[in-house]
Coordinates of C-alpha atoms in Angstrom, one line a residue:
M1 CA 5.9 8.1 -18.8
T2 CA 3.6 8.9 -16.0
G3 CA 4.5 6.5 -13.2
G4 CA 2.4 4.9 -10.4
V5 CA 0.8 2.2 -10.0
V6 CA -1.5 2.0 -12.5
V7 CA 1.5 1.5 -15.3
R8 CA 3.4 -1.2 -12.9
E9 CA 0.7 -3.1 -11.9
L10 CA -2.1 -3.1 -14.3
G11 CA -2.0 -5.9 -14.9
E12 CA -2.8 -7.3 -11.4
L13 CA -5.3 -4.4 -11.1
S14 CA -7.3 -5.9 -13.7
I15 CA -7.7 -9.1 -12.0
A16 CA -8.1 -7.5 -8.8
L17 CA -11.4 -5.9 -10.3
R18 CA -12.2 -8.7 -11.8
E19 CA -12.4 -10.7 -8.8
A20 CA -14.2 -8.3 -6.7
K21 CA -16.9 -8.9 -9.6
L22 CA -16.4 -4.4 -10.4
E23 CA -17.2 -3.2 -14.0
G24 CA -13.4 -1.1 -13.2
W25 CA -12.4 1.6 -11.3
L26 CA -12.8 5.4 -12.2
L27 CA -10.0 7.8 -10.9
Y28 CA -10.9 11.5 -10.7
D29 CA -9.2 14.4 -9.5
H30 CA -10.2 18.5 -9.3
R31 CA -7.3 20.5 -8.5
G32 CA -5.8 18.2 -6.2
Q33 CA -8.6 17.2 -4.0
N34 CA -8.2 13.4 -4.4
G35 CA -4.6 12.7 -3.7
I36 CA -5.1 9.1 -4.1
A37 CA -6.0 9.1 -7.7
A38 CA -2.8 11.6 -8.5
R39 CA -0.9 9.4 -6.7
A40 CA -2.6 6.1 -8.5
L41 CA -1.6 7.6 -11.6
G42 CA 2.0 9.1 -10.7
V43 CA 1.2 12.7 -11.4
E44 CA 1.2 14.2 -8.7
E45 CA 4.0 16.4 -10.0
V46 CA 1.3 17.5 -13.1
A47 CA -0.7 18.8 -11.1
P48 CA -3.3 19.5 -13.5
M49 CA -5.6 22.4 -12.9
R50 CA -8.8 20.9 -14.5
R51 CA -11.5 17.5 -14.2
W52 CA -10.1 14.7 -15.3
F53 CA -10.9 10.6 -15.3
Y54 CA -8.8 7.7 -15.7
W55 CA -11.0 5.0 -16.3
I56 CA -9.7 1.6 -15.6
P57 CA -11.9 -1.5 -16.5
A58 CA -11.8 -5.0 -15.4
D59 CA -11.9 -6.2 -19.8
G60 CA -10.5 -4.0 -21.7
M61 CA -8.5 -0.8 -22.3
P62 CA -8.4 2.2 -20.2
A63 CA -8.5 5.9 -21.1
L64 CA -7.6 8.8 -19.7
I65 CA -10.4 12.3 -19.9
A66 CA -8.7 15.2 -19.3
H67 CA -8.9 18.8 -20.9
A68 CA -7.1 19.8 -24.2
I69 CA -5.1 22.7 -22.9
E70 CA -3.6 20.0 -20.2
I71 CA -3.5 16.8 -22.0
E72 CA 0.1 16.5 -23.0
S73 CA 1.1 17.1 -19.3
F74 CA -0.1 13.6 -18.1
G75 CA 2.5 11.7 -20.6
E76 CA 2.0 8.5 -22.0
L77 CA -1.0 6.4 -20.1
P78 CA -1.8 3.0 -21.2
G79 CA -4.9 3.3 -23.2
D80 CA -6.5 5.4 -24.8
V81 CA -6.7 9.5 -24.5
L82 CA -9.5 11.6 -24.7
R83 CA -9.9 15.5 -24.6
Y84 CA -12.3 17.5 -23.9
D85 CA -12.9 21.1 -24.2
G86 CA -16.1 21.8 -22.3
W87 CA -18.6 21.1 -20.7
S88 CA -20.8 18.8 -23.0
S89 CA -17.8 17.2 -24.8
L90 CA -16.6 16.2 -21.4
R91 CA -19.7 14.4 -21.1
Q92 CA -19.5 13.1 -23.8
R93 CA -16.6 11.4 -23.3
L94 CA -17.9 10.1 -20.1
E95 CA -20.7 8.4 -22.0
K96 CA -18.2 6.6 -23.9
V97 CA -16.4 5.4 -21.6
L98 CA -18.6 4.5 -18.5
P99 CA -20.8 1.7 -18.6
R100 CA -24.8 1.3 -18.1
R101 CA -24.4 -0.5 -15.4
G102 CA -23.1 -2.5 -12.5
P103 CA -20.5 -1.4 -9.8
V104 CA -17.7 1.2 -10.5
A105 CA -15.1 1.9 -7.9
M106 CA -14.5 5.4 -6.5
E107 CA -13.0 7.2 -3.8
Y108 CA -16.2 7.4 -2.0
Q109 CA -17.8 5.9 1.0
D110 CA -21.6 5.7 2.1
I111 CA -22.4 7.8 5.0
A112 CA -19.2 9.1 4.7
G113 CA -17.7 5.9 6.7
S114 CA -14.3 6.5 6.3
P115 CA -13.3 10.4 5.3
D116 CA -9.7 9.5 4.4
L117 CA -11.6 7.5 1.9
S118 CA -14.1 10.4 0.8
R119 CA -12.5 12.5 -1.9
V120 CA -14.8 12.3 -4.7
D121 CA -17.5 15.4 -4.3
A122 CA -21.2 14.6 -3.9
G123 CA -21.9 16.2 -7.3
T124 CA -19.1 14.1 -9.1
I125 CA -20.7 11.1 -8.3
E126 CA -24.3 12.4 -9.0
L127 CA -22.5 13.1 -12.6
V128 CA -21.2 9.6 -12.6
R129 CA -23.8 7.5 -11.3
S130 CA -26.3 9.3 -14.1
Y131 CA -25.0 7.1 -16.7
G132 CA -25.8 3.9 -15.0
P133 CA -23.3 2.4 -13.0
R134 CA -23.5 2.1 -9.6
V135 CA -20.3 3.6 -7.2
V136 CA -18.6 1.4 -4.8
S137 CA -15.9 2.4 -2.4
S138 CA -12.1 2.2 -3.5
A139 CA -11.0 1.1 -0.5
E140 CA -10.0 -2.1 -1.1
L141 CA -8.0 -1.5 -3.6
V142 CA -6.3 1.6 -2.4
N143 CA -5.4 -1.0 0.4
R144 CA -4.3 -3.3 -1.9
F145 CA -1.9 -1.3 -4.1
L146 CA -1.2 2.1 -3.1
G147 CA -1.2 1.0 0.8
P148 CA 2.5 -1.2 1.0
W149 CA 5.4 -0.1 0.9
R150 CA 8.4 -0.3 -2.2
E151 CA 11.7 -1.3 -1.5
A152 CA 12.3 2.9 -1.6
E153 CA 9.4 3.9 0.5
A154 CA 10.9 1.6 3.3
L155 CA 14.0 3.1 2.7
A156 CA 13.1 6.8 3.3
H157 CA 11.0 5.5 6.2
A158 CA 14.2 4.2 7.9
R159 CA 16.2 7.2 7.0
A160 CA 13.6 9.8 8.1
H161 CA 13.4 7.9 11.1
E162 CA 16.6 7.9 12.5
K163 CA 16.8 11.8 11.9
V164 CA 13.5 11.7 14.0
V165 CA 15.0 9.8 16.9
D166 CA 18.2 12.3 16.5
A167 CA 15.4 15.3 16.8
E168 CA 13.5 14.1 19.6
R169 CA 17.3 13.4 21.5
E170 CA 17.4 17.6 20.8
V171 CA 14.1 18.3 22.8
V172 CA 15.1 16.4 25.5
A173 CA 18.4 17.7 26.0
F174 CA 16.6 21.3 25.7
L175 CA 14.2 20.2 28.5
E176 CA 17.0 19.1 30.6
S177 CA 19.2 22.4 30.1
Q178 CA 15.7 24.2 31.1
R179 CA 14.5 25.4 34.3
T180 CA 10.6 25.8 33.0
P181 CA 10.6 26.4 29.7
L182 CA 6.8 27.1 28.1
E183 CA 5.7 24.2 25.8
S184 CA 5.8 26.8 22.9
E185 CA 9.3 27.2 23.3
V186 CA 10.0 23.5 23.2
R187 CA 8.0 23.2 20.4
H188 CA 9.8 25.6 18.4
C189 CA 12.8 23.7 19.5
A190 CA 11.7 20.1 18.2
T191 CA 10.2 22.1 14.7
D192 CA 14.0 23.4 14.3
A193 CA 15.6 20.6 14.9
L194 CA 13.1 18.5 12.4
R195 CA 13.7 21.4 10.3
A196 CA 17.7 21.3 10.5
R197 CA 17.5 17.9 9.3
G198 CA 16.4 18.5 5.7
L199 CA 12.6 16.6 7.3
V200 CA 8.9 17.7 5.8
L201 CA 6.8 18.2 8.6
G202 CA 3.5 16.6 8.6
R203 CA 2.1 18.7 11.4
P204 CA 3.8 20.5 14.0
P205 CA 5.3 18.6 16.9
I206 CA 3.1 18.3 19.6
I207 CA 4.6 18.9 23.0
A208 CA 2.2 18.7 25.5
S209 CA 2.4 19.1 30.0
G210 CA 0.5 18.3 32.7
V211 CA -2.9 18.1 32.4
H212 CA -2.6 19.4 28.8
T213 CA -2.0 15.8 27.9
R214 CA -5.3 15.2 28.0
D215 CA -6.0 16.9 25.2
R216 CA -2.3 17.1 23.0
A217 CA -3.5 20.0 21.3
A218 CA -0.4 22.2 19.5
R219 CA -1.4 25.7 21.3
D220 CA 0.1 29.0 20.2
G221 CA -1.0 32.5 22.0
A222 CA 0.0 33.0 25.7
D223 CA -3.4 31.8 26.9
R224 CA -3.0 28.9 25.8
D225 CA 0.8 27.9 27.0
R226 CA 1.8 27.0 30.0
R227 CA 5.1 26.1 31.8
V228 CA 7.1 22.7 32.1
L229 CA 7.1 22.5 35.7
P230 CA 8.5 19.9 38.1
R231 CA 7.0 15.9 38.5
D232 CA 5.2 17.3 34.8
L233 CA 4.3 14.3 32.8
V234 CA 4.9 15.5 29.3
M235 CA 4.1 13.8 25.6
I236 CA 6.6 14.8 22.6
D237 CA 4.5 14.1 19.3
L238 CA 6.3 14.5 16.1
I239 CA 5.7 13.2 12.5
A240 CA 7.8 13.6 9.4
R241 CA 9.4 12.3 6.5
D242 CA 11.8 12.2 4.0
P243 CA 11.9 14.7 1.6
E244 CA 12.1 12.3 -1.8
P245 CA 8.5 12.3 -3.1
A246 CA 7.6 8.7 -2.1
A247 CA 8.9 8.9 1.6
P248 CA 6.3 7.9 4.4
F249 CA 5.9 9.5 7.5
V250 CA 7.6 9.0 10.9
H251 CA 5.6 9.4 13.6
R252 CA 7.1 8.8 17.3
G253 CA 5.9 9.9 20.4
L254 CA 8.0 10.1 23.2
V255 CA 6.1 10.0 27.0
A256 CA 8.6 12.0 29.7
S257 CA 8.4 12.9 33.0
I258 CA 10.3 16.0 34.8
E259 CA 12.3 14.5 37.7
E260 CA 10.2 12.1 38.8
T261 CA 7.0 9.6 37.7
S262 CA 4.4 9.4 39.7
T263 CA 2.8 6.0 40.4
E264 CA -0.6 6.8 38.3
Q265 CA 1.7 8.1 35.7
A266 CA 3.6 4.9 35.5
R267 CA 0.5 3.0 36.1
S268 CA -1.4 4.2 33.7
F269 CA 1.8 3.9 31.1
A270 CA 2.4 -0.2 31.6
V271 CA -1.3 -0.4 30.6
A272 CA -1.0 1.3 27.9
R273 CA 2.1 -0.6 26.4
E274 CA 0.9 -3.7 27.1
A275 CA -2.2 -2.9 24.5
R276 CA 0.4 -1.7 22.2
D277 CA 2.7 -4.9 22.9
A278 CA -1.0 -7.4 22.3
A279 CA -1.9 -5.4 19.2
I280 CA 2.0 -6.0 17.8
E281 CA 1.2 -9.7 18.6
L282 CA -1.7 -10.1 17.7
V283 CA -0.5 -8.6 13.9
R284 CA 2.3 -11.3 14.2
D285 CA 0.6 -14.6 15.3
R286 CA -2.7 -13.9 12.4
A287 CA 0.7 -13.8 9.9
R288 CA 3.0 -16.7 11.0
A289 CA -0.5 -18.7 11.3
G290 CA -1.0 -17.6 7.8
A291 CA -4.4 -16.7 9.0
R292 CA -6.4 -13.0 7.7
L293 CA -7.1 -10.4 10.7
L294 CA -9.0 -7.1 10.1
G295 CA -8.0 -3.7 11.1
F296 CA -10.9 -3.4 13.7
E297 CA -9.5 -6.4 15.4
V298 CA -6.5 -5.3 16.2
D299 CA -8.5 -2.2 18.0
E300 CA -10.7 -4.9 19.7
L301 CA -7.8 -6.5 21.0
A302 CA -6.0 -3.3 22.6
Q303 CA -9.3 -1.9 24.3
R304 CA -10.3 -5.2 25.6
V305 CA -6.5 -4.9 27.3
L306 CA -7.5 -1.5 28.4
G307 CA -10.9 -2.8 29.8
R308 CA -9.4 -5.5 31.9
A309 CA -7.1 -2.6 33.5
G310 CA -10.3 -0.6 34.5
L311 CA -9.3 1.9 31.6
G312 CA -12.2 1.1 29.1
S313 CA -13.2 4.2 29.4
H314 CA -10.9 6.5 29.1
V315 CA -9.9 5.4 25.4
V316 CA -10.6 8.5 23.3
H317 CA -9.0 7.3 19.8
R318 CA -8.1 4.1 17.6
T319 CA -4.9 1.7 18.4
G320 CA -3.0 2.8 15.0
H321 CA -2.9 4.3 12.0
H322 CA -1.2 3.7 8.4
L323 CA 2.0 5.3 7.5
G324 CA 1.7 6.4 4.4
R325 CA 2.2 9.5 1.8
V326 CA -0.8 11.6 4.6
P327 CA 0.0 12.0 8.1
F328 CA -2.1 10.0 10.5
S329 CA -3.6 8.4 7.2
G330 CA -6.7 6.2 7.2
E331 CA -6.3 5.7 3.1
A332 CA -4.9 2.0 4.3
C333 CA -6.1 -0.1 6.8
T334 CA -5.9 1.3 9.6
F335 CA -5.9 -0.5 13.4
D336 CA -9.5 0.9 14.9
A337 CA -12.8 -0.1 15.8
F338 CA -13.4 3.6 17.6
E339 CA -13.7 6.0 14.8
I340 CA -14.1 3.9 12.1
H341 CA -15.0 0.0 11.9
D342 CA -12.0 -0.6 9.4
T343 CA -12.6 -4.1 8.2
R344 CA -9.8 -4.1 5.5
E345 CA -7.2 -6.8 5.7
V346 CA -4.0 -6.2 7.8
I347 CA -2.0 -7.7 4.4
P348 CA 2.4 -7.5 3.7
R349 CA 4.5 -4.7 3.7
L350 CA 1.6 -2.6 5.1
A351 CA 3.1 -0.3 8.1
W352 CA 1.5 1.5 11.1
S353 CA 2.4 3.5 13.7
V354 CA 0.8 1.8 16.9
H355 CA -0.7 3.9 19.7
P356 CA -2.9 3.0 21.9
G357 CA -4.0 5.6 24.7
V358 CA -5.2 6.4 27.7
Y359 CA -6.8 9.9 29.3
R360 CA -8.4 10.2 32.7
D361 CA -9.0 13.7 33.8
D362 CA -6.0 14.9 35.5
L363 CA -3.1 12.8 32.8
G364 CA -2.8 11.2 29.3
V365 CA -0.4 9.4 28.0
R366 CA 0.1 6.6 25.2
A367 CA 2.7 4.3 24.3
T368 CA 3.9 4.3 20.7
A369 CA 5.5 2.0 18.2
A370 CA 5.8 1.4 14.6
I371 CA 5.5 -2.0 12.5
Q372 CA 5.3 -3.5 9.0
R373 CA 3.4 -6.6 8.3
T374 CA 5.7 -9.4 6.4
D375 CA 4.4 -12.3 5.0
D376 CA 4.9 -14.3 8.1
G377 CA 5.6 -12.2 10.8
V378 CA 6.5 -8.5 12.1
R379 CA 9.3 -6.1 11.2
V380 CA 9.2 -3.4 13.8
L381 CA 10.3 -0.5 12.9
D382 CA 10.8 1.8 15.9
A383 CA 10.0 -0.4 19.0
G384 CA 9.0 2.7 21.4
Q385 CA 8.9 2.6 25.3
H386 CA 9.1 0.8 27.9
E387 CA 8.7 3.0 30.2
I388 CA 8.6 6.5 31.4
L389 CA 11.4 8.6 30.1
V390 CA 12.4 10.1 33.2
I391 CA 14.6 14.0 32.8
T392 CA 16.7 15.6 35.0
R393 CA 17.3 19.1 34.9
N394 CA 21.0 20.5 34.8
S395 CA 20.3 23.0 36.9

């Protein structure tokens, strides 16, 4: 039988749909454009090439609509199986299963409020609307059913975290052994260290030094590279995961200085660390009290801490992102009142990278940690740094 949350939690999903007063959840994908739908149905490995729909009604049996050539590859799923071949038969199958009115959830966000949740193309949204229902966002369903970790995901993250930290030590040792390495040379060291440990990279490691710490972009090419010099601030950003299919990404951030740390570097990091720790404490306090907490509230608190220190104008990104199958994911609740206004709830078993940052004209720092919300508190996955690491050159 095909896996996925639909099979594991169909009963709970139906209850959630009724509580939200939704007619149902319509999963849709074409050539992998909607990874959320593929994971929900457990067909990532199948990777169908033609468009398919899976209708999950609040009441009644689900229905799979898939092309006749590919339908057997879906395995055994709950509900009816409806084959189509041409355009007209696809339309007929949709007409058979879709309600004529009421809200239907899809991976859609009005006015592109969250790009990570806008996975269904406008034409398909128009097609569904043509039958009568109103399309609404599946954001709350994704947050509740796809965002939280299961035990296998927690174990995979722990395995990968240990390897990422070990790879980071190798990068620090490389910086200790080199006089003035290029950022690209350090980045290649980091890439090789992660891959040598069997990890899957979410993106190339970011190695930024000096003024480059303001934007942290990976740089290829001599015209965008620079040497790491004494008294430079260095930001090392690694994101990778265990090769297991369900493994969430590890995000590890390290701030270092070469030979010595300046007063301004230390002050900026201390303020970012204070904002990070305040954000984590807010999650812990609300969890202990059993009180509701929304993602944007965590970001707003961190920004207030930065603002009180006179650094509020130096914020350029959100406080935290969900740790999941997508690097820097916004599929589940994020700590974000900056790039989006995330009104989803901070619920148990969700996990985040928490990384408020300060980006001045001459330098950038951010204090990174990782946490998971539990039923009554916070589990710290990575406590992060207390102060900037000073790297002393061996030669």
